[in-house]
Amino acid sequence: MMQSIPELMTMLREGTKHLRSMAQKLEYPWKPDESDPRVLHNNYARNLVTAYVSRFSNLSDGLLDAIEKENYLVYALNGRAMIENVATLRYYVQHEDLGKFRQVYQRLRESIRDNQPIEWDWSEHDEYTAFKNLAPRVAHLIRTGRNTRGKIPEERAGAWLAVTSNKFEDFWREQDRAQPGAPADARKSAARL
């Protein structure tokens, strides 16, 4: 069932109120003289999120005002500005995969350098699965320069997860033992299985 325009307006008002409240709670003073780079980066990220939320709140207010006053030029301009903001955020989210991949790669490199084991003892381990999901997306982004989300990267990630799964761990040994040319005692023990 389609919603009426007044119902949609009510939903937009409630969403705008929520955005405004969220922006007020997120306000954080900018301290560019921070000596710790990690704190400085987190400070920057908080301010960036606050700016986007505030901008969306203001654009939503403008959109509501334009609808109520039947000023469709302002309505269209606010709508376009909102679309541009979403597109910009999408760009950052897309490249977020690169940042995540860099972090996991750095962790792997440091573990190898320090001769420390990684606790990925099974193909379904959460961190290992996350790494295997990121790898095809990042490869797709590097190869094509296109979005890391969508049908092709998702299919490749699914295939990579299947190929690297431990579910075939015992199966391949049994099949290998039963192959012609394998030692006779191995074929016999495989036949007993």
Short mmCIF file of N, CA and C in Angstrom, two decimals:
data_model
loop_
_atom_site.label_atom_id
_atom_site.label_comp_id
_atom_site.label_asym_id
_atom_site.label_seq_id
_atom_site.Cartn_x
_atom_site.Cartn_y
_atom_site.Cartn_z
N MET A 1 0.84 -1.18 0.00
CA MET A 1 0.00 0.00 0.00
C MET A 1 0.89 1.24 0.00
N MET A 2 0.59 2.17 -0.90
CA MET A 2 1.35 3.41 -0.98
C MET A 2 0.94 4.36 0.13
N GLN A 3 1.91 5.09 0.62
CA GLN A 3 1.62 6.06 1.67
C GLN A 3 1.21 7.38 1.04
N SER A 4 0.39 8.10 1.78
CA SER A 4 -0.06 9.40 1.29
C SER A 4 1.03 10.44 1.51
N ILE A 5 0.89 11.57 0.84
CA ILE A 5 1.88 12.65 0.98
C ILE A 5 1.95 13.15 2.42
N PRO A 6 0.80 13.35 3.11
CA PRO A 6 0.91 13.77 4.52
C PRO A 6 1.65 12.75 5.39
N GLU A 7 1.45 11.45 5.11
CA GLU A 7 2.17 10.43 5.88
C GLU A 7 3.67 10.49 5.61
N LEU A 8 4.03 10.69 4.34
CA LEU A 8 5.44 10.81 3.99
C LEU A 8 6.06 12.05 4.61
N MET A 9 5.29 13.15 4.63
CA MET A 9 5.78 14.39 5.26
C MET A 9 6.03 14.17 6.75
N THR A 10 5.13 13.46 7.40
CA THR A 10 5.30 13.17 8.83
C THR A 10 6.56 12.35 9.06
N MET A 11 6.78 11.35 8.21
CA MET A 11 7.99 10.53 8.32
C MET A 11 9.24 11.37 8.11
N LEU A 12 9.22 12.26 7.13
CA LEU A 12 10.37 13.12 6.86
C LEU A 12 10.62 14.07 8.02
N ARG A 13 9.55 14.61 8.61
CA ARG A 13 9.71 15.49 9.78
C ARG A 13 10.35 14.75 10.94
N GLU A 14 9.88 13.52 11.19
CA GLU A 14 10.44 12.72 12.29
C GLU A 14 11.91 12.39 12.03
N GLY A 15 12.22 12.04 10.79
CA GLY A 15 13.61 11.74 10.43
C GLY A 15 14.50 12.96 10.57
N THR A 16 13.99 14.12 10.17
CA THR A 16 14.75 15.37 10.28
C THR A 16 14.99 15.72 11.74
N LYS A 17 13.97 15.53 12.56
CA LYS A 17 14.10 15.79 14.01
C LYS A 17 15.18 14.88 14.60
N HIS A 18 15.19 13.63 14.18
CA HIS A 18 16.19 12.68 14.65
C HIS A 18 17.59 13.11 14.20
N LEU A 19 17.73 13.52 12.93
CA LEU A 19 19.03 13.98 12.42
C LEU A 19 19.53 15.20 13.19
N ARG A 20 18.63 16.15 13.44
CA ARG A 20 19.01 17.36 14.17
C ARG A 20 19.52 17.00 15.57
N SER A 21 18.79 16.12 16.24
CA SER A 21 19.18 15.69 17.59
C SER A 21 20.52 14.96 17.54
N MET A 22 20.69 14.13 16.52
CA MET A 22 21.94 13.38 16.37
C MET A 22 23.11 14.33 16.15
N ALA A 23 22.93 15.34 15.31
CA ALA A 23 23.99 16.30 15.02
C ALA A 23 24.38 17.07 16.28
N GLN A 24 23.41 17.43 17.10
CA GLN A 24 23.70 18.16 18.33
C GLN A 24 24.50 17.29 19.30
N LYS A 25 24.18 16.00 19.36
CA LYS A 25 24.91 15.10 20.25
C LYS A 25 26.32 14.83 19.75
N LEU A 26 26.52 14.90 18.45
CA LEU A 26 27.82 14.60 17.87
C LEU A 26 28.80 15.76 17.91
N GLU A 27 28.31 16.96 18.17
CA GLU A 27 29.20 18.12 18.12
C GLU A 27 30.41 17.89 19.00
N TYR A 28 31.56 18.14 18.44
CA TYR A 28 32.81 17.83 19.10
C TYR A 28 33.81 18.92 18.74
N PRO A 29 34.48 19.52 19.71
CA PRO A 29 35.39 20.62 19.38
C PRO A 29 36.61 20.14 18.59
N TRP A 30 36.99 20.90 17.60
CA TRP A 30 38.15 20.56 16.78
C TRP A 30 39.42 20.97 17.51
N LYS A 31 40.35 20.03 17.66
CA LYS A 31 41.62 20.30 18.34
C LYS A 31 42.77 19.89 17.42
N PRO A 32 43.14 20.75 16.48
CA PRO A 32 44.19 20.36 15.53
C PRO A 32 45.58 20.26 16.14
N ASP A 33 45.77 20.66 17.38
CA ASP A 33 47.10 20.61 18.00
C ASP A 33 47.34 19.30 18.76
N GLU A 34 46.47 18.33 18.60
CA GLU A 34 46.60 17.03 19.26
C GLU A 34 47.95 16.42 18.92
N SER A 35 48.65 15.90 19.92
CA SER A 35 49.97 15.30 19.66
C SER A 35 49.87 13.84 19.22
N ASP A 36 48.78 13.16 19.58
CA ASP A 36 48.60 11.75 19.19
C ASP A 36 47.88 11.69 17.85
N PRO A 37 48.53 11.16 16.80
CA PRO A 37 47.90 11.11 15.47
C PRO A 37 46.58 10.33 15.45
N ARG A 38 46.48 9.27 16.26
CA ARG A 38 45.25 8.48 16.27
C ARG A 38 44.09 9.31 16.83
N VAL A 39 44.34 10.06 17.90
CA VAL A 39 43.30 10.92 18.47
C VAL A 39 42.92 12.00 17.48
N LEU A 40 43.92 12.56 16.80
CA LEU A 40 43.66 13.60 15.80
C LEU A 40 42.80 13.04 14.66
N HIS A 41 43.11 11.84 14.20
CA HIS A 41 42.32 11.21 13.13
C HIS A 41 40.89 10.96 13.59
N ASN A 42 40.73 10.42 14.80
CA ASN A 42 39.38 10.17 15.32
C ASN A 42 38.60 11.47 15.48
N ASN A 43 39.29 12.53 15.90
CA ASN A 43 38.67 13.84 16.02
C ASN A 43 38.17 14.31 14.65
N TYR A 44 39.00 14.13 13.64
CA TYR A 44 38.63 14.50 12.27
C TYR A 44 37.41 13.70 11.81
N ALA A 45 37.43 12.39 12.05
CA ALA A 45 36.31 11.53 11.62
C ALA A 45 35.01 11.95 12.31
N ARG A 46 35.07 12.24 13.61
CA ARG A 46 33.87 12.69 14.33
C ARG A 46 33.31 13.97 13.73
N ASN A 47 34.20 14.91 13.44
CA ASN A 47 33.76 16.18 12.86
C ASN A 47 33.20 15.99 11.45
N LEU A 48 33.77 15.08 10.69
CA LEU A 48 33.26 14.80 9.35
C LEU A 48 31.85 14.23 9.42
N VAL A 49 31.63 13.27 10.31
CA VAL A 49 30.29 12.69 10.49
C VAL A 49 29.32 13.77 10.94
N THR A 50 29.74 14.59 11.89
CA THR A 50 28.87 15.67 12.38
C THR A 50 28.49 16.61 11.24
N ALA A 51 29.46 16.95 10.39
CA ALA A 51 29.18 17.85 9.27
C ALA A 51 28.16 17.24 8.32
N TYR A 52 28.30 15.95 8.00
CA TYR A 52 27.35 15.30 7.09
C TYR A 52 25.96 15.20 7.70
N VAL A 53 25.89 14.85 8.97
CA VAL A 53 24.58 14.74 9.62
C VAL A 53 23.92 16.11 9.70
N SER A 54 24.69 17.14 10.06
CA SER A 54 24.15 18.51 10.12
C SER A 54 23.66 18.96 8.75
N ARG A 55 24.44 18.68 7.72
CA ARG A 55 24.06 19.08 6.37
C ARG A 55 22.76 18.39 5.96
N PHE A 56 22.64 17.10 6.25
CA PHE A 56 21.41 16.39 5.92
C PHE A 56 20.22 16.95 6.68
N SER A 57 20.45 17.29 7.94
CA SER A 57 19.38 17.89 8.75
C SER A 57 18.91 19.20 8.14
N ASN A 58 19.86 20.06 7.76
CA ASN A 58 19.51 21.35 7.16
C ASN A 58 18.82 21.18 5.81
N LEU A 59 19.31 20.26 4.99
CA LEU A 59 18.67 20.02 3.69
C LEU A 59 17.26 19.46 3.86
N SER A 60 17.08 18.59 4.84
CA SER A 60 15.74 18.05 5.11
C SER A 60 14.78 19.14 5.55
N ASP A 61 15.28 20.04 6.42
CA ASP A 61 14.45 21.19 6.83
C ASP A 61 14.06 22.02 5.62
N GLY A 62 15.03 22.29 4.74
CA GLY A 62 14.75 23.07 3.53
C GLY A 62 13.76 22.37 2.62
N LEU A 63 13.88 21.05 2.52
CA LEU A 63 12.97 20.26 1.70
C LEU A 63 11.54 20.35 2.24
N LEU A 64 11.39 20.20 3.55
CA LEU A 64 10.06 20.29 4.17
C LEU A 64 9.46 21.68 3.97
N ASP A 65 10.28 22.70 4.18
CA ASP A 65 9.80 24.07 4.01
C ASP A 65 9.36 24.32 2.57
N ALA A 66 10.14 23.83 1.61
CA ALA A 66 9.81 24.02 0.19
C ALA A 66 8.50 23.31 -0.17
N ILE A 67 8.29 22.12 0.38
CA ILE A 67 7.05 21.39 0.10
C ILE A 67 5.85 22.14 0.66
N GLU A 68 5.98 22.60 1.91
CA GLU A 68 4.87 23.32 2.54
C GLU A 68 4.54 24.61 1.81
N LYS A 69 5.56 25.29 1.26
CA LYS A 69 5.34 26.55 0.56
C LYS A 69 5.12 26.34 -0.95
N GLU A 70 5.14 25.09 -1.38
CA GLU A 70 4.98 24.74 -2.79
C GLU A 70 6.01 25.45 -3.67
N ASN A 71 7.22 25.56 -3.16
CA ASN A 71 8.33 26.16 -3.90
C ASN A 71 9.16 25.01 -4.49
N TYR A 72 8.80 24.59 -5.68
CA TYR A 72 9.37 23.37 -6.25
C TYR A 72 10.80 23.53 -6.75
N LEU A 73 11.23 24.75 -7.04
CA LEU A 73 12.63 24.96 -7.41
C LEU A 73 13.53 24.68 -6.21
N VAL A 74 13.19 25.24 -5.07
CA VAL A 74 13.97 24.99 -3.84
C VAL A 74 13.89 23.51 -3.46
N TYR A 75 12.71 22.93 -3.64
CA TYR A 75 12.52 21.49 -3.38
C TYR A 75 13.49 20.67 -4.24
N ALA A 76 13.57 20.99 -5.53
CA ALA A 76 14.45 20.25 -6.44
C ALA A 76 15.92 20.45 -6.09
N LEU A 77 16.29 21.69 -5.74
CA LEU A 77 17.68 21.97 -5.40
C LEU A 77 18.10 21.24 -4.11
N ASN A 78 17.20 21.23 -3.12
CA ASN A 78 17.49 20.50 -1.88
C ASN A 78 17.61 19.00 -2.15
N GLY A 79 16.70 18.49 -2.97
CA GLY A 79 16.75 17.07 -3.32
C GLY A 79 18.05 16.70 -4.02
N ARG A 80 18.46 17.56 -4.95
CA ARG A 80 19.72 17.30 -5.67
C ARG A 80 20.91 17.35 -4.71
N ALA A 81 20.91 18.31 -3.81
CA ALA A 81 22.00 18.41 -2.84
C ALA A 81 22.06 17.17 -1.95
N MET A 82 20.89 16.64 -1.59
CA MET A 82 20.86 15.42 -0.77
C MET A 82 21.43 14.24 -1.55
N ILE A 83 21.09 14.15 -2.83
CA ILE A 83 21.61 13.06 -3.67
C ILE A 83 23.14 13.18 -3.79
N GLU A 84 23.64 14.39 -3.96
CA GLU A 84 25.08 14.59 -4.06
C GLU A 84 25.78 14.19 -2.77
N ASN A 85 25.15 14.48 -1.64
CA ASN A 85 25.74 14.07 -0.36
C ASN A 85 25.79 12.56 -0.22
N VAL A 86 24.72 11.90 -0.62
CA VAL A 86 24.70 10.44 -0.56
C VAL A 86 25.78 9.86 -1.48
N ALA A 87 25.92 10.44 -2.67
CA ALA A 87 26.94 9.95 -3.61
C ALA A 87 28.34 10.13 -3.02
N THR A 88 28.58 11.24 -2.35
CA THR A 88 29.88 11.48 -1.72
C THR A 88 30.13 10.46 -0.61
N LEU A 89 29.12 10.23 0.21
CA LEU A 89 29.27 9.24 1.28
C LEU A 89 29.51 7.85 0.69
N ARG A 90 28.86 7.54 -0.40
CA ARG A 90 29.05 6.24 -1.05
C ARG A 90 30.51 6.07 -1.47
N TYR A 91 31.11 7.14 -1.98
CA TYR A 91 32.51 7.10 -2.37
C TYR A 91 33.39 6.74 -1.17
N TYR A 92 33.12 7.38 -0.02
CA TYR A 92 33.91 7.09 1.18
C TYR A 92 33.69 5.66 1.66
N VAL A 93 32.45 5.19 1.62
CA VAL A 93 32.15 3.83 2.05
C VAL A 93 32.85 2.83 1.14
N GLN A 94 32.83 3.09 -0.16
CA GLN A 94 33.49 2.21 -1.12
C GLN A 94 34.96 2.07 -0.79
N HIS A 95 35.62 3.15 -0.48
CA HIS A 95 37.04 3.11 -0.19
C HIS A 95 37.33 2.68 1.24
N GLU A 96 36.28 2.54 2.04
CA GLU A 96 36.43 2.01 3.39
C GLU A 96 36.97 0.58 3.32
N ASP A 97 36.56 -0.18 2.30
CA ASP A 97 37.06 -1.54 2.13
C ASP A 97 38.57 -1.55 1.98
N LEU A 98 39.13 -0.56 1.28
CA LEU A 98 40.58 -0.49 1.14
C LEU A 98 41.25 -0.29 2.50
N GLY A 99 40.68 0.58 3.31
CA GLY A 99 41.23 0.82 4.65
C GLY A 99 41.18 -0.43 5.51
N LYS A 100 40.05 -1.13 5.47
CA LYS A 100 39.92 -2.37 6.25
C LYS A 100 40.92 -3.41 5.76
N PHE A 101 41.05 -3.54 4.45
CA PHE A 101 41.97 -4.53 3.88
C PHE A 101 43.40 -4.19 4.28
N ARG A 102 43.76 -2.92 4.23
CA ARG A 102 45.10 -2.50 4.63
C ARG A 102 45.39 -2.89 6.07
N GLN A 103 44.39 -2.71 6.95
CA GLN A 103 44.57 -3.06 8.36
C GLN A 103 44.81 -4.55 8.55
N VAL A 104 44.00 -5.38 7.90
CA VAL A 104 44.16 -6.83 8.07
C VAL A 104 45.47 -7.29 7.43
N TYR A 105 45.85 -6.69 6.30
CA TYR A 105 47.12 -7.03 5.66
C TYR A 105 48.29 -6.66 6.57
N GLN A 106 48.20 -5.51 7.20
CA GLN A 106 49.25 -5.07 8.12
C GLN A 106 49.35 -6.05 9.29
N ARG A 107 48.21 -6.50 9.79
CA ARG A 107 48.21 -7.46 10.89
C ARG A 107 48.89 -8.77 10.47
N LEU A 108 48.57 -9.24 9.28
CA LEU A 108 49.21 -10.46 8.76
C LEU A 108 50.72 -10.27 8.63
N ARG A 109 51.12 -9.15 8.05
CA ARG A 109 52.54 -8.86 7.85
C ARG A 109 53.29 -8.81 9.18
N GLU A 110 52.70 -8.14 10.18
CA GLU A 110 53.34 -8.04 11.49
C GLU A 110 53.42 -9.40 12.17
N SER A 111 52.39 -10.22 12.01
CA SER A 111 52.41 -11.56 12.60
C SER A 111 53.52 -12.41 11.99
N ILE A 112 53.68 -12.29 10.68
CA ILE A 112 54.75 -13.03 10.00
C ILE A 112 56.11 -12.51 10.45
N ARG A 113 56.26 -11.20 10.48
CA ARG A 113 57.53 -10.58 10.89
C ARG A 113 57.92 -11.00 12.31
N ASP A 114 56.92 -11.00 13.22
CA ASP A 114 57.18 -11.33 14.62
C ASP A 114 57.09 -12.82 14.92
N ASN A 115 56.86 -13.62 13.87
CA ASN A 115 56.71 -15.07 14.01
C ASN A 115 55.64 -15.43 15.04
N GLN A 116 54.53 -14.73 14.98
CA GLN A 116 53.41 -14.96 15.89
C GLN A 116 52.27 -15.62 15.13
N PRO A 117 51.67 -16.66 15.70
CA PRO A 117 50.54 -17.30 15.00
C PRO A 117 49.30 -16.41 15.00
N ILE A 118 48.52 -16.55 13.97
CA ILE A 118 47.23 -15.86 13.90
C ILE A 118 46.19 -16.88 14.34
N GLU A 119 45.24 -16.47 15.10
CA GLU A 119 44.26 -17.40 15.67
C GLU A 119 43.17 -17.80 14.69
N TRP A 120 43.47 -17.82 13.42
CA TRP A 120 42.49 -18.22 12.41
C TRP A 120 42.63 -19.72 12.18
N ASP A 121 42.13 -20.50 13.09
CA ASP A 121 42.34 -21.94 13.04
C ASP A 121 41.29 -22.69 12.22
N TRP A 122 40.36 -21.98 11.63
CA TRP A 122 39.29 -22.62 10.87
C TRP A 122 38.85 -21.65 9.78
N SER A 123 38.41 -22.18 8.65
CA SER A 123 38.05 -21.32 7.52
C SER A 123 36.85 -20.42 7.81
N GLU A 124 36.07 -20.76 8.83
CA GLU A 124 34.89 -19.96 9.16
C GLU A 124 35.16 -18.96 10.29
N HIS A 125 36.42 -18.81 10.70
CA HIS A 125 36.75 -17.84 11.75
C HIS A 125 36.31 -16.46 11.29
N ASP A 126 35.71 -15.68 12.19
CA ASP A 126 35.13 -14.38 11.81
C ASP A 126 36.13 -13.46 11.10
N GLU A 127 37.33 -13.31 11.66
CA GLU A 127 38.31 -12.41 11.05
C GLU A 127 38.78 -12.94 9.70
N TYR A 128 38.98 -14.25 9.61
CA TYR A 128 39.42 -14.85 8.35
C TYR A 128 38.34 -14.71 7.29
N THR A 129 37.09 -14.92 7.68
CA THR A 129 35.98 -14.76 6.74
C THR A 129 35.89 -13.31 6.27
N ALA A 130 36.06 -12.36 7.19
CA ALA A 130 36.03 -10.94 6.81
C ALA A 130 37.15 -10.64 5.81
N PHE A 131 38.34 -11.18 6.06
CA PHE A 131 39.47 -10.99 5.15
C PHE A 131 39.16 -11.57 3.78
N LYS A 132 38.59 -12.77 3.76
CA LYS A 132 38.28 -13.42 2.48
C LYS A 132 37.16 -12.69 1.74
N ASN A 133 36.28 -12.02 2.45
CA ASN A 133 35.25 -11.20 1.80
C ASN A 133 35.84 -9.93 1.22
N LEU A 134 36.81 -9.35 1.92
CA LEU A 134 37.42 -8.10 1.46
C LEU A 134 38.33 -8.29 0.25
N ALA A 135 39.07 -9.38 0.21
CA ALA A 135 40.08 -9.58 -0.84
C ALA A 135 39.51 -9.46 -2.25
N PRO A 136 38.42 -10.15 -2.61
CA PRO A 136 37.90 -10.00 -3.98
C PRO A 136 37.35 -8.60 -4.25
N ARG A 137 36.80 -7.96 -3.23
CA ARG A 137 36.28 -6.59 -3.43
C ARG A 137 37.42 -5.63 -3.75
N VAL A 138 38.49 -5.74 -2.97
CA VAL A 138 39.63 -4.85 -3.19
C VAL A 138 40.27 -5.15 -4.54
N ALA A 139 40.38 -6.42 -4.89
CA ALA A 139 40.93 -6.79 -6.21
C ALA A 139 40.07 -6.19 -7.32
N HIS A 140 38.75 -6.26 -7.16
CA HIS A 140 37.83 -5.69 -8.15
C HIS A 140 38.02 -4.17 -8.25
N LEU A 141 38.14 -3.51 -7.11
CA LEU A 141 38.32 -2.06 -7.10
C LEU A 141 39.64 -1.68 -7.77
N ILE A 142 40.70 -2.40 -7.46
CA ILE A 142 42.01 -2.10 -8.05
C ILE A 142 41.99 -2.35 -9.56
N ARG A 143 41.39 -3.45 -9.97
CA ARG A 143 41.37 -3.82 -11.38
C ARG A 143 40.48 -2.91 -12.21
N THR A 144 39.30 -2.55 -11.68
CA THR A 144 38.33 -1.81 -12.49
C THR A 144 38.14 -0.37 -12.06
N GLY A 145 38.48 -0.05 -10.81
CA GLY A 145 38.21 1.28 -10.29
C GLY A 145 36.74 1.49 -9.99
N ARG A 146 35.97 0.40 -9.96
CA ARG A 146 34.53 0.50 -9.74
C ARG A 146 34.16 0.09 -8.33
N ASN A 147 32.87 0.24 -8.05
CA ASN A 147 32.30 -0.05 -6.75
C ASN A 147 32.72 -1.43 -6.24
N THR A 148 33.01 -1.51 -4.93
CA THR A 148 33.40 -2.78 -4.33
C THR A 148 32.19 -3.59 -3.90
N ARG A 149 31.01 -3.02 -4.03
CA ARG A 149 29.78 -3.74 -3.69
C ARG A 149 29.04 -4.03 -4.99
N GLY A 150 28.23 -5.05 -4.99
CA GLY A 150 27.46 -5.38 -6.18
C GLY A 150 27.59 -6.84 -6.53
N LYS A 151 26.99 -7.19 -7.65
CA LYS A 151 26.87 -8.60 -8.03
C LYS A 151 28.23 -9.26 -8.27
N ILE A 152 29.08 -8.67 -9.10
CA ILE A 152 30.34 -9.33 -9.46
C ILE A 152 31.27 -9.49 -8.25
N PRO A 153 31.57 -8.43 -7.48
CA PRO A 153 32.44 -8.63 -6.32
C PRO A 153 31.84 -9.60 -5.30
N GLU A 154 30.52 -9.55 -5.13
CA GLU A 154 29.87 -10.45 -4.17
C GLU A 154 29.98 -11.90 -4.63
N GLU A 155 29.81 -12.14 -5.93
CA GLU A 155 29.94 -13.51 -6.45
C GLU A 155 31.37 -14.01 -6.27
N ARG A 156 32.32 -13.16 -6.53
CA ARG A 156 33.73 -13.56 -6.37
C ARG A 156 34.05 -13.82 -4.91
N ALA A 157 33.52 -13.00 -4.02
CA ALA A 157 33.75 -13.23 -2.59
C ALA A 157 33.13 -14.56 -2.17
N GLY A 158 31.92 -14.85 -2.66
CA GLY A 158 31.27 -16.12 -2.34
C GLY A 158 32.06 -17.30 -2.86
N ALA A 159 32.58 -17.18 -4.07
CA ALA A 159 33.40 -18.26 -4.65
C ALA A 159 34.68 -18.45 -3.84
N TRP A 160 35.30 -17.35 -3.44
CA TRP A 160 36.53 -17.42 -2.66
C TRP A 160 36.27 -18.07 -1.31
N LEU A 161 35.15 -17.74 -0.69
CA LEU A 161 34.80 -18.38 0.59
C LEU A 161 34.61 -19.88 0.41
N ALA A 162 33.96 -20.27 -0.68
CA ALA A 162 33.73 -21.70 -0.93
C ALA A 162 35.04 -22.43 -1.19
N VAL A 163 35.91 -21.83 -2.00
CA VAL A 163 37.17 -22.47 -2.35
C VAL A 163 38.07 -22.63 -1.12
N THR A 164 38.04 -21.68 -0.21
CA THR A 164 38.92 -21.72 0.96
C THR A 164 38.27 -22.35 2.18
N SER A 165 37.12 -22.95 2.00
CA SER A 165 36.42 -23.59 3.12
C SER A 165 37.11 -24.88 3.53
N ASN A 166 37.07 -25.18 4.82
CA ASN A 166 37.65 -26.42 5.34
C ASN A 166 36.71 -27.62 5.19
N LYS A 167 35.54 -27.43 4.64
CA LYS A 167 34.58 -28.53 4.61
C LYS A 167 35.06 -29.69 3.74
N PHE A 168 36.01 -29.45 2.83
CA PHE A 168 36.53 -30.51 1.97
C PHE A 168 37.85 -31.08 2.50
N GLU A 169 38.25 -30.67 3.68
CA GLU A 169 39.56 -31.05 4.21
C GLU A 169 39.77 -32.56 4.23
N ASP A 170 38.83 -33.32 4.77
CA ASP A 170 38.98 -34.77 4.84
C ASP A 170 38.60 -35.44 3.52
N PHE A 171 37.68 -34.86 2.79
CA PHE A 171 37.18 -35.45 1.55
C PHE A 171 38.30 -35.62 0.52
N TRP A 172 39.16 -34.63 0.35
CA TRP A 172 40.21 -34.72 -0.66
C TRP A 172 41.20 -35.81 -0.33
N ARG A 173 41.47 -36.03 0.96
CA ARG A 173 42.40 -37.10 1.35
C ARG A 173 41.82 -38.46 0.98
N GLU A 174 40.53 -38.65 1.25
CA GLU A 174 39.87 -39.91 0.92
C GLU A 174 39.89 -40.15 -0.59
N GLN A 175 39.60 -39.12 -1.36
CA GLN A 175 39.59 -39.25 -2.82
C GLN A 175 40.99 -39.54 -3.35
N ASP A 176 41.99 -38.90 -2.78
CA ASP A 176 43.36 -39.08 -3.23
C ASP A 176 43.82 -40.51 -2.96
N ARG A 177 43.46 -41.06 -1.81
CA ARG A 177 43.85 -42.43 -1.47
C ARG A 177 43.21 -43.44 -2.41
N ALA A 178 42.01 -43.17 -2.87
CA ALA A 178 41.27 -44.12 -3.71
C ALA A 178 41.67 -44.04 -5.19
N GLN A 179 42.53 -43.12 -5.57
CA GLN A 179 42.92 -42.95 -6.97
C GLN A 179 43.84 -44.08 -7.42
N PRO A 180 43.70 -44.51 -8.68
CA PRO A 180 44.63 -45.52 -9.21
C PRO A 180 46.06 -44.99 -9.14
N GLY A 181 46.98 -45.86 -8.83
CA GLY A 181 48.37 -45.45 -8.71
C GLY A 181 48.75 -45.14 -7.28
N ALA A 182 47.75 -45.02 -6.39
CA ALA A 182 48.05 -44.80 -4.98
C ALA A 182 48.52 -46.12 -4.39
N PRO A 183 49.30 -46.10 -3.33
CA PRO A 183 49.74 -47.34 -2.71
C PRO A 183 48.54 -48.23 -2.37
N ALA A 184 48.71 -49.54 -2.52
CA ALA A 184 47.60 -50.49 -2.32
C ALA A 184 47.00 -50.40 -0.93
N ASP A 185 47.84 -50.26 0.09
CA ASP A 185 47.29 -50.18 1.45
C ASP A 185 46.46 -48.91 1.64
N ALA A 186 46.81 -47.82 0.94
CA ALA A 186 46.02 -46.59 1.03
C ALA A 186 44.67 -46.78 0.38
N ARG A 187 44.64 -47.52 -0.79
CA ARG A 187 43.35 -47.77 -1.45
C ARG A 187 42.47 -48.65 -0.58
N LYS A 188 43.07 -49.65 0.07
CA LYS A 188 42.29 -50.54 0.94
C LYS A 188 41.71 -49.77 2.12
N SER A 189 42.53 -48.91 2.75
CA SER A 189 42.03 -48.16 3.90
C SER A 189 40.95 -47.17 3.46
N ALA A 190 41.08 -46.62 2.26
CA ALA A 190 40.05 -45.71 1.75
C ALA A 190 38.77 -46.47 1.47
N ALA A 191 38.89 -47.71 0.97
CA ALA A 191 37.70 -48.51 0.67
C ALA A 191 36.94 -48.86 1.95
N ARG A 192 37.67 -49.03 3.06
CA ARG A 192 37.02 -49.34 4.33
C ARG A 192 36.23 -48.15 4.87
N LEU A 193 36.62 -46.95 4.49
CA LEU A 193 35.93 -45.74 4.97
C LEU A 193 34.60 -45.70 4.34
#
